Short mmCIF file of C-alpha atoms and ligand atoms in Angstrom, two decimals:
data_model
loop_
_atom_site.label_atom_id
_atom_site.label_comp_id
_atom_site.label_asym_id
_atom_site.label_seq_id
_atom_site.Cartn_x
_atom_site.Cartn_y
_atom_site.Cartn_z
CA UNK M 1 194.48 262.76 120.27
CA UNK M 2 196.25 262.40 117.02
CA UNK M 3 195.12 265.37 114.84
CA UNK M 4 194.87 263.07 111.54
CA UNK M 5 192.39 260.81 113.42
CA UNK M 6 188.87 260.48 111.82
CA UNK M 7 186.53 260.80 114.59
CA UNK M 8 183.61 259.65 112.77
CA UNK M 9 183.33 256.17 111.03
CA UNK M 10 180.95 254.10 109.06
CA UNK M 11 180.05 250.56 110.23
CA UNK M 12 177.36 247.99 108.89
CA UNK M 13 176.11 245.63 111.78
CA UNK M 14 175.18 242.91 109.22
CA UNK M 15 178.65 242.51 107.64
CA UNK M 16 181.01 243.52 110.49
CA UNK M 17 182.23 246.42 108.33
CA UNK M 18 184.02 249.24 109.69
CA UNK M 19 185.86 252.05 107.98
CA UNK M 20 189.00 253.49 108.95
CA UNK M 21 190.49 250.70 111.17
CA UNK M 22 193.19 247.90 110.79
CA UNK M 23 191.98 244.54 110.29
CA UNK M 24 193.20 241.33 111.87
CA UNK M 25 192.13 238.09 110.40
CA UNK M 26 192.14 234.68 112.41
CA UNK M 27 191.95 231.43 110.53
CA UNK M 28 191.61 227.96 112.06
CA UNK M 29 195.12 227.16 111.92
CA UNK M 30 195.80 230.23 114.33
CA UNK M 31 193.34 228.96 116.87
CA UNK M 32 194.87 225.40 117.11
CA UNK M 33 195.55 225.33 120.62
CA UNK M 34 192.71 227.19 121.66
CA UNK M 35 190.34 224.52 120.88
CA UNK M 36 190.06 221.64 123.31
CA UNK M 37 190.74 219.13 120.58
CA UNK M 38 193.57 220.15 118.46
CA UNK M 39 193.70 216.95 116.73
CA UNK M 40 190.31 217.43 115.34
CA UNK M 41 191.63 221.00 114.15
CA UNK M 42 194.41 219.11 112.26
CA UNK M 43 191.74 216.79 110.77
CA UNK M 44 189.70 219.86 109.36
CA UNK M 45 192.93 221.69 108.46
CA UNK M 46 193.64 218.90 105.89
CA UNK M 47 190.51 219.92 103.89
CA UNK M 48 190.54 223.68 104.57
CA UNK M 49 191.72 226.50 106.77
CA UNK M 50 188.47 228.51 107.31
CA UNK M 51 188.55 232.07 108.35
CA UNK M 52 187.24 232.28 111.95
CA UNK M 53 186.95 235.85 112.75
CA UNK M 54 188.01 239.54 111.85
CA UNK M 55 188.59 242.44 113.92
CA UNK M 56 188.79 246.07 112.57
CA UNK M 57 190.35 248.15 115.04
CA UNK M 58 190.17 252.12 115.29
CA UNK M 59 192.98 253.68 117.38
CA UNK M 60 192.14 257.55 117.25
CA UNK M 61 194.93 258.22 120.17
CA UNK M 62 197.23 257.01 122.41
CA UNK M 63 197.25 259.85 125.19
CA UNK M 64 195.96 259.17 128.84
CA UNK M 65 192.17 258.89 128.64
CA UNK M 66 191.97 257.97 124.98
CA UNK M 67 189.62 255.07 124.08
CA UNK M 68 190.11 252.46 121.42
CA UNK M 69 187.59 250.37 119.62
CA UNK M 70 187.04 247.29 117.48
CA UNK M 71 184.20 245.50 115.55
CA UNK M 72 184.76 241.80 115.65
CA UNK M 73 182.92 239.61 113.17
CA UNK M 74 182.87 235.76 114.42
CA UNK M 75 181.55 233.14 111.88
CA UNK M 76 179.46 230.34 112.87
CA UNK M 77 180.88 226.67 112.98
CA UNK M 78 182.21 223.95 115.41
CA UNK M 79 185.06 221.76 115.76
CA UNK M 80 184.28 218.74 117.51
CA UNK M 81 181.16 220.19 119.14
CA UNK M 82 183.17 223.32 120.55
CA UNK M 83 181.79 226.48 119.08
CA UNK M 84 184.11 228.76 116.98
CA UNK M 85 185.82 231.15 119.21
CA UNK M 86 188.38 233.98 119.64
CA UNK M 87 191.71 233.24 121.18
CA UNK M 88 190.82 235.30 124.25
CA UNK M 89 193.07 237.56 126.42
CA UNK M 90 193.67 239.43 129.54
CA UNK M 91 194.42 243.23 128.93
CA UNK M 92 198.20 243.82 129.58
CA UNK M 93 196.95 246.85 131.80
CA UNK M 94 195.09 244.54 134.08
CA UNK M 95 192.76 246.83 135.47
CA UNK M 96 191.62 247.98 132.00
CA UNK M 97 187.93 246.95 131.65
CA UNK M 98 185.61 246.66 128.11
CA UNK M 99 182.31 247.35 127.03
CA UNK M 100 181.07 244.71 124.35
CA UNK M 101 178.04 245.69 122.37
CA UNK M 102 176.21 242.80 120.39
CA UNK M 103 174.93 243.83 117.01
CA UNK M 104 174.14 240.65 115.02
CA UNK M 105 173.67 237.09 115.90
CA UNK M 106 173.99 234.68 118.90
CA UNK M 107 176.92 234.22 121.02
CA UNK M 108 178.33 233.85 124.43
CA UNK M 109 181.32 235.38 126.38
CA UNK M 110 183.36 233.44 128.67
CA UNK M 111 184.89 235.68 131.51
CA UNK M 112 187.26 234.26 133.86
CA UNK M 113 188.67 235.90 136.96
CA UNK M 114 192.26 236.11 137.30
CA UNK M 115 192.40 235.81 141.10
CA UNK M 116 189.85 233.60 141.77
CA UNK M 117 189.86 231.49 138.71
CA UNK M 118 185.93 231.66 138.64
CA UNK M 119 184.22 231.59 135.08
CA UNK M 120 180.97 233.35 134.14
CA UNK M 121 179.17 233.02 131.01
CA UNK M 122 177.28 235.97 129.77
CA UNK M 123 175.07 236.19 126.25
CA UNK M 124 176.50 238.18 123.63
CA UNK M 125 174.44 238.96 120.43
CA UNK M 126 171.97 241.60 118.97
CA UNK M 127 170.37 243.59 121.85
CA UNK M 128 173.07 242.49 124.25
CA UNK M 129 175.88 244.39 126.04
CA UNK M 130 178.22 242.96 128.21
CA UNK M 131 180.59 244.63 130.75
CA UNK M 132 184.14 243.07 130.99
CA UNK M 133 185.79 244.11 134.52
CA UNK M 134 189.54 244.46 134.89
CA UNK M 135 191.61 241.44 135.67
CA UNK M 136 189.31 239.44 133.61
CA UNK M 137 190.24 236.98 130.63
CA UNK M 138 187.46 237.15 128.03
CA UNK M 139 186.73 235.36 124.87
CA UNK M 140 183.84 235.31 122.60
CA UNK M 141 182.10 232.25 121.20
CA UNK M 142 179.27 232.01 118.23
CA UNK M 143 176.60 229.69 119.13
CA UNK M 144 174.26 230.60 116.51
CA UNK M 145 174.20 229.99 112.71
CA UNK M 146 174.76 233.44 111.35
CA UNK M 147 177.96 235.78 111.88
CA UNK M 148 178.18 237.20 115.26
CA UNK M 149 178.91 240.99 115.10
CA UNK M 150 179.94 243.13 118.25
CA UNK M 151 181.98 246.33 119.13
CA UNK M 152 184.41 246.22 121.93
CA UNK M 153 185.47 249.28 123.47
CA UNK M 154 188.34 249.74 125.93
CA UNK M 155 191.01 252.17 127.21
CA UNK M 156 193.60 253.09 124.68
CA UNK M 157 196.44 251.74 127.01
CA UNK M 158 194.47 248.39 127.69
CA UNK M 159 197.17 246.22 125.43
CA UNK M 160 196.35 242.64 124.77
CA UNK M 161 198.06 239.63 126.80
CA UNK M 162 197.69 236.44 124.99
CA UNK M 163 200.28 234.84 126.70
CA UNK M 164 199.01 233.25 129.90
CA UNK M 165 195.81 231.48 127.98
CA UNK M 166 197.87 230.19 125.08
CA UNK M 167 199.94 228.15 127.58
CA UNK M 168 196.89 226.90 129.95
CA UNK M 169 193.73 228.10 128.04
CA UNK M 170 190.67 228.73 129.80
CA UNK M 171 189.35 226.61 132.72
CA UNK M 172 185.95 226.01 130.88
CA UNK M 173 184.84 224.83 127.33
CA UNK M 174 181.53 225.60 125.58
CA UNK M 175 180.27 222.76 123.61
CA UNK M 176 176.95 221.96 121.97
CA UNK M 177 174.74 219.24 123.51
CA UNK M 178 171.48 218.20 122.26
CA UNK M 179 171.35 221.40 120.37
CA UNK M 180 172.30 223.45 123.29
CA UNK M 181 175.21 225.30 124.31
CA UNK M 182 176.80 223.87 127.71
CA UNK M 183 179.72 225.06 129.65
CA UNK M 184 181.86 222.09 130.93
CA UNK M 185 185.25 221.87 132.78
CA UNK M 186 188.44 221.32 130.39
CA UNK M 187 189.67 218.08 130.56
CA UNK M 188 193.22 218.13 130.37
CA UNK M 189 194.56 215.22 128.17
CA UNK M 190 197.76 213.57 128.94
CA UNK M 191 200.41 214.50 126.07
CA UNK M 192 201.80 211.51 124.13
C1 F6R P 229 189.90 244.20 122.45
C2 F6R P 229 188.96 242.96 122.45
C3 F6R P 229 188.24 242.34 121.23
C4 F6R P 229 189.07 241.19 120.65
C5 F6R P 229 188.12 240.48 119.66
C6 F6R P 229 189.14 239.25 119.10
O1 F6R P 229 190.14 244.30 123.72
O2 F6R P 229 188.53 242.35 123.39
O3 F6R P 229 188.08 243.47 120.25
O4 F6R P 229 190.03 241.57 120.35
O5 F6R P 229 187.09 239.89 120.20
O6 F6R P 229 189.55 238.57 120.32
P1 F6R P 229 190.99 238.16 120.45
O7 F6R P 229 191.84 239.53 120.52
O8 F6R P 229 190.98 237.36 121.78
O9 F6R P 229 191.52 237.38 119.45
MN1 MN P 230 189.86 242.78 125.30
#
């Protein structure tokens, strides 16, 4: 454990503010290939490049048994009917699990098992907790109209592997149809 680490922090479930961490911000331009319609992203980027989400991560130590945690804030919005989403990742240490605790808003987590390729959709929002087992790709989507804020707590040696999903993306897509979230198979468009 890092002796300098401050073990008690302050957070605000409404704003997603968390003291003492390192902040990463992702804009629409960072998520171009995460959405199923990159052309629609490009169209939107002609007007603006909105902030989609922020994560403040606290890493008190890196020894065996230590934990890291982060507070995510994912803003509401859509691109061509697909809800604003996080990039999504596997953990580099594949067996590392994670607990997500919803604080504010309405959303979903898309979980994809690496071996079977099977997908699961779990609600994440105020009053919801989701256990993400190891060997599972995970992505968060905001299906509501206010910011979605949540904690993620994971082993310090979990690491983040974005590479595999950056190439092939998740098998499923969460889109709004008639005002409701619907999980669809991803259509693989032919590249020109
Ligand atoms: C940490 C974790 C979350 C995500 C956050 C942003 O292991 O799962 O804190 O980092 O939801 O998503 P990504 O990292 O996929 O951009
Ligand atoms: Mn994770």
